[in-house]
XYZ file of C-alpha atoms in Angstrom:
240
model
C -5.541 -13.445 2.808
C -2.394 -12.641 0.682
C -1.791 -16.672 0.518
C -4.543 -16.258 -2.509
C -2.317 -14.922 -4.655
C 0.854 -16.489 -4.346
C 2.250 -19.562 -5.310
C 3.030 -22.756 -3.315
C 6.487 -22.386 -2.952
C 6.636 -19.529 -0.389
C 4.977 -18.653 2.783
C 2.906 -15.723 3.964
C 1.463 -14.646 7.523
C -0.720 -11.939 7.618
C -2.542 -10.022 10.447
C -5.828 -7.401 10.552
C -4.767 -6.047 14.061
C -1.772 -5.610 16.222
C -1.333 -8.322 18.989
C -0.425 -7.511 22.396
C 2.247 -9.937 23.032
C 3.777 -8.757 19.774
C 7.779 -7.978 20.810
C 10.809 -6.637 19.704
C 14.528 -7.744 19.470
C 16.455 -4.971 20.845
C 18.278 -3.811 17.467
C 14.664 -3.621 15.923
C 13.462 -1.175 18.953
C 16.570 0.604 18.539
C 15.390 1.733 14.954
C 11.484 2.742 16.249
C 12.675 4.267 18.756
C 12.033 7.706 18.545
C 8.911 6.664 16.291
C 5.654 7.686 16.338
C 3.181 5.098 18.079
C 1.101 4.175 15.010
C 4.865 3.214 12.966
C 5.871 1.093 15.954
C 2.967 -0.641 15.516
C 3.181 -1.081 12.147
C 6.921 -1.977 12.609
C 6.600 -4.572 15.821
C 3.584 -6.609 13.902
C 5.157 -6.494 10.635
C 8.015 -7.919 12.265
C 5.585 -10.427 14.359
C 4.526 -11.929 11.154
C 7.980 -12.168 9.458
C 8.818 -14.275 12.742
C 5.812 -16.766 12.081
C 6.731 -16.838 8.210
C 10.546 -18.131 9.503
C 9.011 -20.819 11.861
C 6.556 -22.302 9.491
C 9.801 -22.767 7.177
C 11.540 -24.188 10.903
C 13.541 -21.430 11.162
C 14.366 -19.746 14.060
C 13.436 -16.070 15.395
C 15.442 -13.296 14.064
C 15.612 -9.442 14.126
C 14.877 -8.532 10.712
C 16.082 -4.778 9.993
C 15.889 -2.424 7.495
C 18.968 -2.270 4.488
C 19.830 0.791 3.101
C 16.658 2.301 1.380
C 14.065 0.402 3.929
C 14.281 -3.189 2.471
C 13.917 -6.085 5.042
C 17.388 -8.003 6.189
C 16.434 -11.756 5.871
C 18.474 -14.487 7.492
C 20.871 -15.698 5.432
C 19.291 -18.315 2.700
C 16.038 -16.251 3.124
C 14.050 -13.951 0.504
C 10.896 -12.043 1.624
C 8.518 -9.108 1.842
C 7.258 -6.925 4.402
C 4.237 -4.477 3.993
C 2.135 -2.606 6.252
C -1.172 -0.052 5.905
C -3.920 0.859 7.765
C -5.692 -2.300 9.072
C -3.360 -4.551 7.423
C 0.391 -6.062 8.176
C 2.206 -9.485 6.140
C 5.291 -11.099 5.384
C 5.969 -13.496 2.363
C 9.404 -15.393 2.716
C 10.790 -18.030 0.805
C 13.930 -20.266 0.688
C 16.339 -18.848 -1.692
C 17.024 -21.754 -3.273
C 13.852 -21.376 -4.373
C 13.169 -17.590 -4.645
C 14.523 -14.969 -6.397
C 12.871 -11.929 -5.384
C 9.633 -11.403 -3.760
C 7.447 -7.988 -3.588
C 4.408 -7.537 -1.611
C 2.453 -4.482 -1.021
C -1.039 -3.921 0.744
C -3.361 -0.831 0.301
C -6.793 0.756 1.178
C -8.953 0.263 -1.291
C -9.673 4.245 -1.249
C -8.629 7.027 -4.609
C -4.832 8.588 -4.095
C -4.420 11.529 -2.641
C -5.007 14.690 -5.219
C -1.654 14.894 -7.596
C -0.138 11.771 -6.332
C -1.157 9.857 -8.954
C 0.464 12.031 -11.805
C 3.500 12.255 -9.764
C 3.838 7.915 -9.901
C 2.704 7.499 -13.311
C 3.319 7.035 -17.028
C 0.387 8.640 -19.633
C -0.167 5.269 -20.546
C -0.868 4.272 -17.179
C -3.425 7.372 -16.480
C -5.099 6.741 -19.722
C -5.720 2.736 -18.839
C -6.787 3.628 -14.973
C -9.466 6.157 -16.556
C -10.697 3.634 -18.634
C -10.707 0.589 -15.656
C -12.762 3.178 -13.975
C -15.103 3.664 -16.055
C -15.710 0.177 -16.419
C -15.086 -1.719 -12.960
C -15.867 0.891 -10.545
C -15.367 -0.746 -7.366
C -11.373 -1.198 -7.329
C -10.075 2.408 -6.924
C -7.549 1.847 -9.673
C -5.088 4.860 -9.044
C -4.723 2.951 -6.110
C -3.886 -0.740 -7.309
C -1.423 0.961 -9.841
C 0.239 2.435 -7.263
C 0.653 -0.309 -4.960
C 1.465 -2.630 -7.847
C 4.349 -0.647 -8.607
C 5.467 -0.723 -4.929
C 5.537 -4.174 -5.101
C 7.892 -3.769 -8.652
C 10.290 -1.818 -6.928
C 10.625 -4.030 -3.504
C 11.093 -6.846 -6.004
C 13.366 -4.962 -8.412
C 16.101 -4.051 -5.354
C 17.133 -7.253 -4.458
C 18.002 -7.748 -7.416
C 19.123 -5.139 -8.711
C 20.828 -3.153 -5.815
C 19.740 0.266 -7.604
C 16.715 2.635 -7.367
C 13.633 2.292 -9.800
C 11.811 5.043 -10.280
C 7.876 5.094 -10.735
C 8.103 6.096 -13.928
C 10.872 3.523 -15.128
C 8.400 0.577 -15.540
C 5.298 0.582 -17.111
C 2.207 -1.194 -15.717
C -0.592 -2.907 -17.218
C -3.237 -4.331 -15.224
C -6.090 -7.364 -16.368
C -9.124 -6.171 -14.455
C -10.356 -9.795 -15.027
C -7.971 -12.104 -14.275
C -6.438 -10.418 -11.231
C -2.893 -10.056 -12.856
C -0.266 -7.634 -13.911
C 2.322 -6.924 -15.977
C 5.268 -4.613 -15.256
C 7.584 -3.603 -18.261
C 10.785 -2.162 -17.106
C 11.807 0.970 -19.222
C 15.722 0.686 -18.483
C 18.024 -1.720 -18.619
C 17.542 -4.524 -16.067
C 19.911 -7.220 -14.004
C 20.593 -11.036 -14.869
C 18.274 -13.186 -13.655
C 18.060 -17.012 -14.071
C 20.617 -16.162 -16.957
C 18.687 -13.728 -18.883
C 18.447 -10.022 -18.559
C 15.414 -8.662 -16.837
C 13.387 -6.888 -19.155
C 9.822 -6.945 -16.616
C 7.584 -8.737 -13.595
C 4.229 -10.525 -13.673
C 1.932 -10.480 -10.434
C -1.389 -10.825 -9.142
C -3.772 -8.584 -6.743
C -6.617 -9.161 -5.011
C -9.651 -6.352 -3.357
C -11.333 -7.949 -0.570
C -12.107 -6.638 2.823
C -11.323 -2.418 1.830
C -7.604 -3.438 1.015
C -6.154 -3.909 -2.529
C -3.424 -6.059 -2.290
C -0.226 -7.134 -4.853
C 2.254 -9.398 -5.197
C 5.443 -10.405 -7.221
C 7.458 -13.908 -6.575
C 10.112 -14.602 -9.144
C 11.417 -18.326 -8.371
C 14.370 -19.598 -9.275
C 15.093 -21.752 -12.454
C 14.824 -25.193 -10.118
C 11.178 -23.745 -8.386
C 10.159 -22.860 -11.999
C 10.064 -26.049 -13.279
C 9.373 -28.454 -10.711
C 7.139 -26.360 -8.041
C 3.334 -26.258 -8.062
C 1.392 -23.427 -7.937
C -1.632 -22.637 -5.785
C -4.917 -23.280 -7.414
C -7.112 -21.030 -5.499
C -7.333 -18.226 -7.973
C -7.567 -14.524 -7.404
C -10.857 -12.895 -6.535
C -11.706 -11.250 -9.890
C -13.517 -7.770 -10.901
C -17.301 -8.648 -11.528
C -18.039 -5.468 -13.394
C -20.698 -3.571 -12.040
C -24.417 -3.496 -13.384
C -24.909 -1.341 -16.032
């Protein structure tokens, strides 16, 4: 599903369900162990999928655990993502001679919780989201603004070895295209020799999920690296 909206040069795996044969290397049950069952689930299929990802690049199994705020510990010469939400759990890796940074984040396609969104947002933001739902009713966007920032930040740490706060990048989403923008709002890292002043991504709503997605190749996979032609599902606004 994710696959969509990603480009050629990285892999994704993504599951709908948790599989029974689905198992753990012993540092990774170390870290769920005292967890509840539904975030061992979460954790063990995640991890399931991350293992595929490695072998369809012929690499071998590995335990992939969390860094110091959560982030996923590739294998050296590895760059990924790891997300996880009700009904949904995928990995996108790529070689890092070809990848940056890559952020990933899946949601329901359901509103935010009452105050969340004014806790994760810019004015700007809440202003544009009231206007996308006005017009395109069937994304909840408070949602997809949320998760596209999620995606920011897990592409943003690599990188940048720092915290990002919600409201330290501003988001702008094109209801049409299935793309967004993400200006950052402080001072960002050197990437591919410049200093990193923002992200682009896509997202896709299909099957009750909202989905989003950030790869930043390297200056080799930039040039030279074709993208994926199967383009995001769109926003066909609803009947007036």
């Amino acid at each position: 599903m994710i696959e969509s909206i990603l480009p050629a040069y990285v892999v994704a795996v993504d599951m709908f369900d948790d599989p029974p044969d689905a198992r753990l290397f012993d540092a990774e049950e170390r870290v769920v162990s005292q967890a509840v069952e539904k975030r061992r689930r979460e954790f063990t299929t995640a991890r399931f999928c991350a293992r595929r990802a490695l072998a369809l690049l012929g690499r071998p199994p590995a335990p992939i655990l969390p860094g110091q705020r959560g982030e996923p510990r590739w294998p050296m010469g590895i760059v990924g993502s790891i997300t996880h939400c009700a009904g949904y759990r995928g990995a996108v890796i790529g070689e890092a001679e070809r990848v940056r940074t890559i952020g990933i984040d899946a949601e329901p396609n359901a509103a935010l919780t009452e105050g969340v969104l004014e806790a994760v947002s810019l004015g700007a933001e809440r202003d544009d989201i009231r206007t996308l739902a006005r017009e395109h009713s069937r994304v909840h966007w408070d949602r997809l603004l949320f998760s596209a920032k999620e995606s920011v930040y897990k592409a943003w740490y690599p990188l940048a070895h720092r915290f990002l706060d919600f409201e330290e990048a501003l988001i702008s989403i094109d209801p049409l295209a299935g793309t967004f923008s993400a200006r950052l709002l402080i001072d960002g890292p050197m990437v591919n020799g410049r200093q990193l002043t923002g992200f682009t991504g896509r997202w896709l709503a299909s099957d009750g999920l909202l989905l989003t997605a950030i790869v930043v190749p390297t200056m080799l996979a930039a040039r030279h690296s074709p993208v994926r032609l199967t383009p995001a599902t769109p926003v066909v606004p609803a009947p007036a």
